[in-house]
Short mmCIF file of C-alpha atoms in Angstrom, two decimals:
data_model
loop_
_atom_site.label_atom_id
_atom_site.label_comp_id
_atom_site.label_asym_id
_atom_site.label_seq_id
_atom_site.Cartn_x
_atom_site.Cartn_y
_atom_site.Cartn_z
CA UNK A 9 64.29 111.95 85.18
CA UNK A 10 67.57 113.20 85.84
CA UNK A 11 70.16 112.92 88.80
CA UNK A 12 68.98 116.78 89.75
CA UNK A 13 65.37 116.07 89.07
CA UNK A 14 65.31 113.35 91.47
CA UNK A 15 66.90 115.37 94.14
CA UNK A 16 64.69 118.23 93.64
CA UNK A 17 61.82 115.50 93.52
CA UNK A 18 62.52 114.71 97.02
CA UNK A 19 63.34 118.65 98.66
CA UNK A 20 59.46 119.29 97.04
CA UNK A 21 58.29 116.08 99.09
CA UNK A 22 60.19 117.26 102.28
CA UNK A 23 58.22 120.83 101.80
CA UNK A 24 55.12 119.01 101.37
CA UNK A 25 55.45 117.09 104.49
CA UNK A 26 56.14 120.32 106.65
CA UNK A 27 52.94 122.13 105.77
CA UNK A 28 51.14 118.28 106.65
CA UNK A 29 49.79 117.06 109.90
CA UNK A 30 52.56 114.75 111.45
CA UNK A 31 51.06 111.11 110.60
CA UNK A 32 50.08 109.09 113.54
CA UNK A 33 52.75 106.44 114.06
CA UNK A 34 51.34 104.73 116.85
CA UNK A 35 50.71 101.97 114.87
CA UNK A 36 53.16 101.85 111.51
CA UNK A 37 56.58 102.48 113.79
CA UNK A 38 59.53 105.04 112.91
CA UNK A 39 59.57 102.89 109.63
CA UNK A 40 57.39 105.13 107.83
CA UNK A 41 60.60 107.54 107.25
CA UNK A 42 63.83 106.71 106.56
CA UNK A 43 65.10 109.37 108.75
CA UNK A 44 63.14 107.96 111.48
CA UNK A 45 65.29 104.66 112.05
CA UNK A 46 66.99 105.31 114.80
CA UNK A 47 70.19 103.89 115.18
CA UNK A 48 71.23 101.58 118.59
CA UNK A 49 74.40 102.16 120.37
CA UNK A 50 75.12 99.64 123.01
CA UNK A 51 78.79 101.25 124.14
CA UNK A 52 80.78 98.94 121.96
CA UNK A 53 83.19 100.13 119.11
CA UNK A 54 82.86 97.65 115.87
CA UNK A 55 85.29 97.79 113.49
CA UNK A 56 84.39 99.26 109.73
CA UNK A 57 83.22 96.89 107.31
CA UNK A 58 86.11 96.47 105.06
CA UNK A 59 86.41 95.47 101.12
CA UNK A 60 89.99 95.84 101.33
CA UNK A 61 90.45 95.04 104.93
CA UNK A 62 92.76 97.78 106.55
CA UNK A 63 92.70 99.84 103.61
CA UNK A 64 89.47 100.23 102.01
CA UNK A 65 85.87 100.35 103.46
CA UNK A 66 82.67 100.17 102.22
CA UNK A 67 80.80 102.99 100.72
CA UNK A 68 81.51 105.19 97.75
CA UNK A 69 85.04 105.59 97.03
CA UNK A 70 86.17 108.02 94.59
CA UNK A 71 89.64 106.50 93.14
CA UNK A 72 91.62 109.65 91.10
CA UNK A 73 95.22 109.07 88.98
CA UNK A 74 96.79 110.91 86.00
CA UNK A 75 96.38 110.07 82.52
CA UNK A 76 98.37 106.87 81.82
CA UNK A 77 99.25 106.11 85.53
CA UNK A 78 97.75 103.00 85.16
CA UNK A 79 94.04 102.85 86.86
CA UNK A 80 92.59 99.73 85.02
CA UNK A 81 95.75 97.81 85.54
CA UNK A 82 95.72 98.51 89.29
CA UNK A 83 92.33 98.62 90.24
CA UNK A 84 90.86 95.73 88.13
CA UNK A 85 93.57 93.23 89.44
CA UNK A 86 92.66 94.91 93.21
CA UNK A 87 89.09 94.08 92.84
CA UNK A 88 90.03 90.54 91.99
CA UNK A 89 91.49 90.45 95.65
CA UNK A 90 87.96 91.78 96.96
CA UNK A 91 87.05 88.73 95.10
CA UNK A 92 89.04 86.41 97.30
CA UNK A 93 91.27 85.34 94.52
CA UNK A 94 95.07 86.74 95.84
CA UNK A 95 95.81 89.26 97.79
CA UNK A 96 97.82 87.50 101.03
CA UNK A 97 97.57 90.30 103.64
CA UNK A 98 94.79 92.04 101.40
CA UNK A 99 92.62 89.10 101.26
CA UNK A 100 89.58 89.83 102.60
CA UNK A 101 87.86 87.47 105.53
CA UNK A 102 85.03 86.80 103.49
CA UNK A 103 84.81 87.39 99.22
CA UNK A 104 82.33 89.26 97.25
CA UNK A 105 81.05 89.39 93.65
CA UNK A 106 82.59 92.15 91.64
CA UNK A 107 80.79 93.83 89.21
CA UNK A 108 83.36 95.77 86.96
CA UNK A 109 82.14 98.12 84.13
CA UNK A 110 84.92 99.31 81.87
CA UNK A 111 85.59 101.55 79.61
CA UNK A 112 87.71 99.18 77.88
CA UNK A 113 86.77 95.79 77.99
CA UNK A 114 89.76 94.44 76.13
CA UNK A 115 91.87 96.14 78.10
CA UNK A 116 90.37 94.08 80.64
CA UNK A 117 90.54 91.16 79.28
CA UNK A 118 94.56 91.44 78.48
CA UNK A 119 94.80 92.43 82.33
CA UNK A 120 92.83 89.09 83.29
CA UNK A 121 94.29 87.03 80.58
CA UNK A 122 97.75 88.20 82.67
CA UNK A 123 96.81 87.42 86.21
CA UNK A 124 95.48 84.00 85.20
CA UNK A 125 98.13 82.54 82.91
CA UNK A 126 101.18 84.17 83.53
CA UNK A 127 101.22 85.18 87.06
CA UNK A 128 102.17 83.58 90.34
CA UNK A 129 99.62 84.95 92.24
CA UNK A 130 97.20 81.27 91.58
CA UNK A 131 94.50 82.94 90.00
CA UNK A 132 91.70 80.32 88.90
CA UNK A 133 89.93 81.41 85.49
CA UNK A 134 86.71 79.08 87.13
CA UNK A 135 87.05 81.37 89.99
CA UNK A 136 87.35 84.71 88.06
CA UNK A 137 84.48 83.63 85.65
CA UNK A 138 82.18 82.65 88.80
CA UNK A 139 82.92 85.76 91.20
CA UNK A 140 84.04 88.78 88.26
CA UNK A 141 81.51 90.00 86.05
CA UNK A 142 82.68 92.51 83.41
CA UNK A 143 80.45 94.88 82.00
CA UNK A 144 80.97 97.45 79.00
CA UNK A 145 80.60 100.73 80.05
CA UNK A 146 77.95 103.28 78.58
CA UNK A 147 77.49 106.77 79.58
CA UNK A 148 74.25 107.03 81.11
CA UNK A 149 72.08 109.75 83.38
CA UNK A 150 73.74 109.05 86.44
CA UNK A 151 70.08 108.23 88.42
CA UNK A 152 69.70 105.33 85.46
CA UNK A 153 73.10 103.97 86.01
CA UNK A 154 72.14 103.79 90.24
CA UNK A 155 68.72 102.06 88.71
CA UNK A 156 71.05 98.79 88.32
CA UNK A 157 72.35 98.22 91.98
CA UNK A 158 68.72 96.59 92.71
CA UNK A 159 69.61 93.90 90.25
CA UNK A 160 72.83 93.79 91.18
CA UNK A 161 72.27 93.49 95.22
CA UNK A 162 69.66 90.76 94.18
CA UNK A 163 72.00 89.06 92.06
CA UNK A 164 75.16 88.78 93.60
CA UNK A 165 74.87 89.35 97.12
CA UNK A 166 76.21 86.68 99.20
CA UNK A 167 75.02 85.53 102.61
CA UNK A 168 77.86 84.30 105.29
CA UNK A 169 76.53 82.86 109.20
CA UNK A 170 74.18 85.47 108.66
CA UNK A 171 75.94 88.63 107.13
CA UNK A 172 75.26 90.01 103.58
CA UNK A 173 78.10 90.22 101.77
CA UNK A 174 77.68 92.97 99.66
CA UNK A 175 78.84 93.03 95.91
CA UNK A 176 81.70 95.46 94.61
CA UNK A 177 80.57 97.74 91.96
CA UNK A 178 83.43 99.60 89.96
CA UNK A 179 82.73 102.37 87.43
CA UNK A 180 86.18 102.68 85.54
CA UNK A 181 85.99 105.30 84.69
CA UNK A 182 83.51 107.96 86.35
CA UNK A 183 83.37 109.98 82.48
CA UNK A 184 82.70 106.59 80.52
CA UNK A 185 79.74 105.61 82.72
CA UNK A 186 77.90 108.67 84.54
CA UNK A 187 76.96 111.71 81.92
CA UNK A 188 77.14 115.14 83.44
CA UNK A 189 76.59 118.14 81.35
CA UNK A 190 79.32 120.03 83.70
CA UNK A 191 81.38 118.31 85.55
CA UNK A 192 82.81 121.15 87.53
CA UNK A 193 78.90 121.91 88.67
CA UNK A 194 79.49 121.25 92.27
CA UNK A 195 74.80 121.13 92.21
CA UNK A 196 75.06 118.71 89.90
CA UNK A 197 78.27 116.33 91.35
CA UNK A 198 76.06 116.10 94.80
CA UNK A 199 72.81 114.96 92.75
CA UNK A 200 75.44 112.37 91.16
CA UNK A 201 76.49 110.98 94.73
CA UNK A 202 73.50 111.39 96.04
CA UNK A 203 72.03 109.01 93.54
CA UNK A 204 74.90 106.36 93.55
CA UNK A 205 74.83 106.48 97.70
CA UNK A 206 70.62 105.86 97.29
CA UNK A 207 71.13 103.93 94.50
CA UNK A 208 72.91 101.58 94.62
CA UNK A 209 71.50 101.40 98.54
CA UNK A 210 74.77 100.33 100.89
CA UNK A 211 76.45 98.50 97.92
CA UNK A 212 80.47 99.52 97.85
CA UNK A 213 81.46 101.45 95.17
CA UNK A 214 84.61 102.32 93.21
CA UNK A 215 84.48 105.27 91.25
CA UNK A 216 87.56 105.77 89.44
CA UNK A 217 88.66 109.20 87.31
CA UNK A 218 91.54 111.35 86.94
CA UNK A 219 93.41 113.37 89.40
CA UNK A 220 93.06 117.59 88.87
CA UNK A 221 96.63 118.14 88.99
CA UNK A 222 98.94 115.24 87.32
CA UNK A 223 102.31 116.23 88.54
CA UNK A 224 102.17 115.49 92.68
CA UNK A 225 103.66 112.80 94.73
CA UNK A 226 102.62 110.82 97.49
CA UNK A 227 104.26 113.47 99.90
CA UNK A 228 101.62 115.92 98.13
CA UNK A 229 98.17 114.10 99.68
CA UNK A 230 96.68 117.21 100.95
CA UNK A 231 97.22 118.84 97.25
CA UNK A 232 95.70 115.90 95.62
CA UNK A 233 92.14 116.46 94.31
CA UNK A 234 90.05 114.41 91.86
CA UNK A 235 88.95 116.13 88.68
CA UNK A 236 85.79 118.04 88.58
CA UNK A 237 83.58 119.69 91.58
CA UNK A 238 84.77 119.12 94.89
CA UNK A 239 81.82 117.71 95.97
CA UNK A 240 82.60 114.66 94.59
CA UNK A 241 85.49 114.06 97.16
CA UNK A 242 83.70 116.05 99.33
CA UNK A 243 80.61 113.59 99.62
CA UNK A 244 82.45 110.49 99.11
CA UNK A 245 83.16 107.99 102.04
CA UNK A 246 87.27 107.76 101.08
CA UNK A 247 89.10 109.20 98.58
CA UNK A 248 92.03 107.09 97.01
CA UNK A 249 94.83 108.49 94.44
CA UNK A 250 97.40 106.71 91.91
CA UNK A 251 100.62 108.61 92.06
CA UNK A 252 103.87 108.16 90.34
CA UNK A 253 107.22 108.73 92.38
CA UNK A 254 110.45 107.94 89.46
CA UNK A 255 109.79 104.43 88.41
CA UNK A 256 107.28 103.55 91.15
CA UNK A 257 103.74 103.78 92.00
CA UNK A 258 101.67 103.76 94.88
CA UNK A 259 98.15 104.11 95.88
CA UNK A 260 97.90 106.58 98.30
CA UNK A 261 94.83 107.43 100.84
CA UNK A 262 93.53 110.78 100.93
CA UNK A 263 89.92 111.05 102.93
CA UNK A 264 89.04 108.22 105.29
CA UNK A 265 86.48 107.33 108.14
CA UNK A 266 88.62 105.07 110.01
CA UNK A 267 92.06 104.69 111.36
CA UNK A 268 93.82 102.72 108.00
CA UNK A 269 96.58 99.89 108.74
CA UNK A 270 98.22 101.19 105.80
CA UNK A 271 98.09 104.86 104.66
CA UNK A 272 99.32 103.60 101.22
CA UNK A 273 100.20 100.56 98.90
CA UNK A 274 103.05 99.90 96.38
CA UNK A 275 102.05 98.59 92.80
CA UNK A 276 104.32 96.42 91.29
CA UNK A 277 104.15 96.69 87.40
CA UNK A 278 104.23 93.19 85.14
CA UNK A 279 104.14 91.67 81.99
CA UNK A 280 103.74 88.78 79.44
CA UNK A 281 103.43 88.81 76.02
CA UNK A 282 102.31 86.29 73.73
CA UNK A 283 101.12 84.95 69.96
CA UNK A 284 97.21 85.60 69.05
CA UNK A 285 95.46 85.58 66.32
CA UNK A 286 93.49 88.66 65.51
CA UNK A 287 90.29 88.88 63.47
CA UNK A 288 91.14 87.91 59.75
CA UNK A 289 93.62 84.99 61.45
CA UNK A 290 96.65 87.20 61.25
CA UNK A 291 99.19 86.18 64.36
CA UNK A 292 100.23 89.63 66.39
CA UNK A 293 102.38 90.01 69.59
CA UNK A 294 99.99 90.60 72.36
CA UNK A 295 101.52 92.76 75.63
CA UNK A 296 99.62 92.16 78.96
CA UNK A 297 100.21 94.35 81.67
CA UNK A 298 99.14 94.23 84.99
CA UNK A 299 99.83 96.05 88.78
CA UNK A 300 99.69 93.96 92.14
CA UNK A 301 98.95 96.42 95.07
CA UNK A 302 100.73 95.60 98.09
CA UNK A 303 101.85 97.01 101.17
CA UNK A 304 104.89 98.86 100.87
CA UNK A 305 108.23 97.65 102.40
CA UNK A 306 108.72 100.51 104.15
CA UNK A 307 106.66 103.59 105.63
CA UNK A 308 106.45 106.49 103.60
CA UNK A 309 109.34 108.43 106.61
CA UNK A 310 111.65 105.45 105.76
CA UNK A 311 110.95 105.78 102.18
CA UNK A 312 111.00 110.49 102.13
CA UNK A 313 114.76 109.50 104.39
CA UNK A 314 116.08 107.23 102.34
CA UNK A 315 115.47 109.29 99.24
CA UNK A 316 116.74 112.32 100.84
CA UNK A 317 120.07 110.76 101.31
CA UNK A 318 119.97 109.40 98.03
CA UNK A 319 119.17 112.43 96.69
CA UNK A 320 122.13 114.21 99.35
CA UNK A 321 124.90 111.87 98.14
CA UNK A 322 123.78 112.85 94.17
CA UNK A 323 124.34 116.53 95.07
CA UNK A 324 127.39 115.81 96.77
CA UNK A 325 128.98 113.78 93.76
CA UNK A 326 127.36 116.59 91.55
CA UNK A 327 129.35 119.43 93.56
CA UNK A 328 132.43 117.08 93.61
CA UNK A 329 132.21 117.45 89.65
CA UNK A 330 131.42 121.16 89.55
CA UNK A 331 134.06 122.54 91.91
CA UNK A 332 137.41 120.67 89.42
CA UNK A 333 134.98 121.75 85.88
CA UNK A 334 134.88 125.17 87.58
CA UNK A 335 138.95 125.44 88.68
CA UNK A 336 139.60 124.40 85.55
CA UNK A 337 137.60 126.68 83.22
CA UNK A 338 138.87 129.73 85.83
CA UNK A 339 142.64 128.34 85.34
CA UNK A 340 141.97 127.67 81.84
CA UNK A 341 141.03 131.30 80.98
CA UNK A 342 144.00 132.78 82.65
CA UNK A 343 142.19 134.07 85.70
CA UNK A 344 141.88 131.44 88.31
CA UNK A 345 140.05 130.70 91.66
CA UNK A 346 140.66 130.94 95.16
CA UNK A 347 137.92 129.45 97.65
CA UNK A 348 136.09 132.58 97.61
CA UNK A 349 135.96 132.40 94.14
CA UNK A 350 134.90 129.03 94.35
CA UNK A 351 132.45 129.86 96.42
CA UNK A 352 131.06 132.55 94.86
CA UNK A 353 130.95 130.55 91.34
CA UNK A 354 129.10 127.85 92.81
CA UNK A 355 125.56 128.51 93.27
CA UNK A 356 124.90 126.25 96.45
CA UNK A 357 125.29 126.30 99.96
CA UNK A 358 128.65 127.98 101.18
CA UNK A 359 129.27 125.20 104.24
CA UNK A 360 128.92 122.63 101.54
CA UNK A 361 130.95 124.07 99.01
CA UNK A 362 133.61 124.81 101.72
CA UNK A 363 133.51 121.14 103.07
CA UNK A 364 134.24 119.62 99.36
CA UNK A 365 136.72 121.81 98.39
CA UNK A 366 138.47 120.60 101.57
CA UNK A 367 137.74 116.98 100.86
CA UNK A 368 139.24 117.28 97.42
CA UNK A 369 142.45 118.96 98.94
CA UNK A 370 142.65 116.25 101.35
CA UNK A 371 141.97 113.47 98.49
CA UNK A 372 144.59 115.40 95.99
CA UNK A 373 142.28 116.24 93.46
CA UNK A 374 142.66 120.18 93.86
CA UNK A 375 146.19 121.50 94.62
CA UNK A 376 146.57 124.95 96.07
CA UNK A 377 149.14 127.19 94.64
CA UNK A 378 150.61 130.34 97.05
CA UNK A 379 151.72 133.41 95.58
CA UNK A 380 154.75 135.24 97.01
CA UNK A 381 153.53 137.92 98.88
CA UNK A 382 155.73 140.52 97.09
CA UNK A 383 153.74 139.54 94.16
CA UNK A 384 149.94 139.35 95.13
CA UNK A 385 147.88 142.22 93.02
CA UNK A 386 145.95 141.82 96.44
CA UNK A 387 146.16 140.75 99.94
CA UNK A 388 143.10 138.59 98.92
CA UNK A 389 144.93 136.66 96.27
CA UNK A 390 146.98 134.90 98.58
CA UNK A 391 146.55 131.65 96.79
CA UNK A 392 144.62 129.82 93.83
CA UNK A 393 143.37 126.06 92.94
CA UNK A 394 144.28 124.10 90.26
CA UNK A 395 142.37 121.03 88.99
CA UNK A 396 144.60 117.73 88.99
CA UNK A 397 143.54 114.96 85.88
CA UNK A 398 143.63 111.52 87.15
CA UNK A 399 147.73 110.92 86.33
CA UNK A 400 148.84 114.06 87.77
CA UNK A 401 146.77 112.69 90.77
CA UNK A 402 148.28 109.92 90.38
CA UNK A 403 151.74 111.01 90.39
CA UNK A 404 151.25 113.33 93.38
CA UNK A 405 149.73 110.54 95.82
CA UNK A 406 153.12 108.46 94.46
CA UNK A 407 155.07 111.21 95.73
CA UNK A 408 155.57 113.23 92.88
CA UNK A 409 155.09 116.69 91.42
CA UNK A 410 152.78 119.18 89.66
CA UNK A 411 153.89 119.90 85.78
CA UNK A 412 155.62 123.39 86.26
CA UNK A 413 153.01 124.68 83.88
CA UNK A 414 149.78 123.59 86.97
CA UNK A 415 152.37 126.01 89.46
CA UNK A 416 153.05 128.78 86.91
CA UNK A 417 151.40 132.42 88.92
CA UNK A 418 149.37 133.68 85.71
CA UNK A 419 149.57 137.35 84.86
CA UNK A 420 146.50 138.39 86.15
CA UNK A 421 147.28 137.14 89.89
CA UNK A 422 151.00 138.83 90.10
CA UNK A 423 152.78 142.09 90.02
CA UNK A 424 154.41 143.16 86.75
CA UNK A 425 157.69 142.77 86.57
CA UNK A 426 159.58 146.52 87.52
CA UNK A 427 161.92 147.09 85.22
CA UNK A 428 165.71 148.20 86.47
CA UNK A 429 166.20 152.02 87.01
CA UNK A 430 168.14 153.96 84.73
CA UNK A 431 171.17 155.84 86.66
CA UNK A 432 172.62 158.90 85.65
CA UNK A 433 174.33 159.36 82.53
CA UNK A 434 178.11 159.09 82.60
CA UNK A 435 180.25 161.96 82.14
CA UNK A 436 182.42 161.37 78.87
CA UNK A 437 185.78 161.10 80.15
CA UNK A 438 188.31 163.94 79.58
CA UNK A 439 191.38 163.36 76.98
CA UNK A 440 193.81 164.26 79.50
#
C-alpha cells in the first residue's frame, strides 16, 4: 500500500464512522479515537521542545539548498551536535540518537573521518559510533520508509528524569529515500507528510532536498521555496534553507512555530586531506570537507549595512576610475568633456557623479581648462577637463604646470581663426 492508499484508507474509515452509531464511551474513555484526546491547558506557556535549542524544534523539518551548496557537509556535522558531541551554544540540554540515512555513505564517512581526527571541535569516534547510526539510503514508497520509526523509537529512544528523548531521523536527501511518481503532485506530497508525521509518530525529522530557485540570498527568505509541491513546506513544522552569499554560507530559517534565538547560522567551511589506500592497495590523496554551523557574528542588518557600504565605497572607487578613462578618451578623440558631458557619459547618479568630479578637482587628478570667451563655439563650452597621469599630478601638487599640449583649446571647442580683410586695391601711381 502506498502513501495515497493509506490516506484514502483512512478518509473511507472516517465515512464509515459517520453513517455508524456513535460507540458508547462510557466505559473505554476518549482513547478510543485519536482525535478524542483532549489536550490540558493549565495557563502556563512551555517552551518548544528543541533539537537544536533556539533554532530548531521538533517535528518534520524540510531542509532545502542548491545543488553543490553543501547539505551533507552541513547537516551531517549539525546532527552530530543534536548528538551532544560539539556544538557550544548549540549543544542541546539533553543528547539524542541520530539516525542518518544518506545518499552517500562515503561521503559521510570523509565528513566524520574530518570532525573526529582533524578538527578541534573534541569529537570522540566512541561517542559518534555509540550515539550516530548511518544508514544507506534506498528509495522506498514513502508509507514503507515511515514503517521504520517503530523500530527506531524502540531502539534508540532515550529516557532522562522521566522525559523521552526522542531520536533524530535525517533523510539526506528527500529524492534518494522517499519515491514519488510526481513530485510536483501537491495530493501526493501531503500523503508523503502525512505518512512521515504518523509514521514515524512524534519522532523529529530532517528532510533535506534542493531549493526551487538556486540563485537567492539570505535577504530573499520569503522567495525561497523547496523543490517540488508546496505542500511539502506547506505541511512541514519549519522550513530551513542553505544559501550562498560570495564566499559564505548560512542556514537561514524560513517557516517556524516559535519565536527563534537566531533567525540564521553561519557555516564555516574546512578541510584535511590525507594518504589512504584504496581498494587494490594503491595510496590516493583523500580531501575531507566539512561545515560547522554557528551563530553568526553579527545580525543579518549589521551584516545587509556593512555590505552596503562595502559595496558603496566599490562604486565610488569604480566612478573614481570611470570619470579620468572617460576625460581621457573625450580629450583623446579631439572632442573633450565638460561636467555636463561628464555627466551625461556616465550612466549613474548625477549627485554622485557631480560630487567625484569635484573630489578629483580638489585632489588634482582632473584639471579644468577655460576657453576665452571670444572663442567658445558656445556659451555652454565655457570650459573642459583634462585627465592628469600620476607625474603630471605629481608635478602640479609640487607646484608645477600642465604640458602645454593638456592646455591646448582643440578645434572642435574654439572659433576658427578669421582671416585679415582684404582692403581696397591701390591705385597705380601716376608717372608724373
Amino acid at each position: 500500500m502506498n502513501a495515497r492508499e493509506a490516506i484514502e484508507e483512512i478518509l473511507m474509515g472516517a465515512e464509515r464512522f459517520k453513517n455508524e452509531p456513535p460507540p458508547d464511551m462510557s466505559e473505554a474513555g476518549p482513547e478510543l479515537h485519536p482525535l478524542a484526546r483532549f489536550v490540558d491547558f493549565d495557563g502556563s506557556a512551555r517552551p518548544p521542545r528543541w533539537v537544536i535549542p533556539g533554532f530548531i524544534g521538533q517535528g518534520v523539518v524540510v531542509v532545502a539548498g542548491a545543488h553543490g551548496a553543501g547539505k551533507t557537509t552541513t547537516m551531517l556535522p549539525l546532527a552530530l551536535v543534536a548528538a551532544g558531541l560539539h556544538g557550544d551554544e548549540l549543544m542541546p540540554h539533553q543528547w539524542r540518537h541520530v539516525v542518518y540515512i544518506a545518499e552517500d555513505v562515503e561521503q559521510a564517512r570523509r565528513i566524520l573521518a574530518g570532525l573526529v581526527r582533524f578538527s578541534n571541535l573534541g569529537v570522540d569516534l566512541e561517542r559518534v559510533r555509540e550515539r550516530l547510526h548511518l544508514v544507506a539510503a534506498v528509495r522506498l514508497d514513502p508509507a514503507f520508509v515511515a514503517q521504520v520509526g517503530t523500530t527506531y523509537r524502540e531502539q534508540f529512544t532515550r529516557t532522562v528524569n522521566g522525559v523521552e528523548v526522542l531520536p533524530l531521523v535525517v533523510l539526506d536527501t528527500k529524492s534518494a529515500v522517499l519515491a514519488q511518481e510526481n513530485e510536483n503532485d501537491n495530493s501526493e506530497a501531503s500523503a508523503m507528510m502525512a505518512a512521515l508525521k504518523q509514521g514515524f509518530a512524534g519522532l523529529p525529522v530532517w528532510l533535506i532536498g534542493h531549493v526551487a530557485k538556486a540563485n537567492l540570498s539570505r535577504s530573499d527568505v520569503s522567495g525561497l521555496s523547496s523543490r517540488g509541491a508546496s505542500a511539502i513546506e506547506g505541511d512541514a513544522n519549519q522550513t530551513l534553507f542553505l544559501v550562498r552569499e560570495g564566499d559564505a554560507r548560512y542556514l537561514v530559517l524560513g517557516k517556524t512555530r516559535f519565536e527563534p534565538r537566531w533567525p540564521e547560522l553561519e557555516i564555516t567551511s574546512h578541510t584535511a586531506t590525507e594518504l589512504a589506500s584504496d581498494e587494490f592497495g594503491n595510496l590516493e590523496t583523500v580531501v575531507m570537507r566539512w561545515g560547522i554551523a554557528a551563530p553568526a557574528e553579527m545580525s543579518r542588518k549589521e551584516a545587509a549595512e556593512q555590505a552596503a557600504e562595502r559595496q558603496r565605497k566599490e562604486d565610488d572607487a569604480t566612478l573614481r576610475q570611470d570619470i579620468p578613462d572617460a576625460v581621457e578618451l573625450a580629450l583623446q578623440a579631439g572632442n573633450p568633456l565638460n561636467r555636463e558631458g561628464v555627466k551625461a557619459k556616465i550612466r549613474r547618479d548625477r549627485n554622485a557623479v557631480s560630487g567625484c568630479i569635484e573630489n578629483l578637482l580638489s585632489e588634482r587628478w582632473l584639471h579644468e581648462v577655460f576657453v576665452p570667451a571670444k572663442e567658445r563655439t558656445n556659451p555652454k563650452r565655457a570650459a573642459f577637463l583634462v585627465n592628469l597621469s600620476t607625474a603630471e599630478h605629481e608635478a602640479v601638487v609640487g607646484g608645477g604646470g600642465l604640458p602645454p599640449g593638456k592646455l591646448a583649446i582643440p578645434e572642435s571647442w574654439r572659433k576658427p581663426s578669421i582671416p585679415p580683410a582684404l582692403g581696397p586695391k591701390p591705385e597705380p601711381e601716376s608717372e608724373e
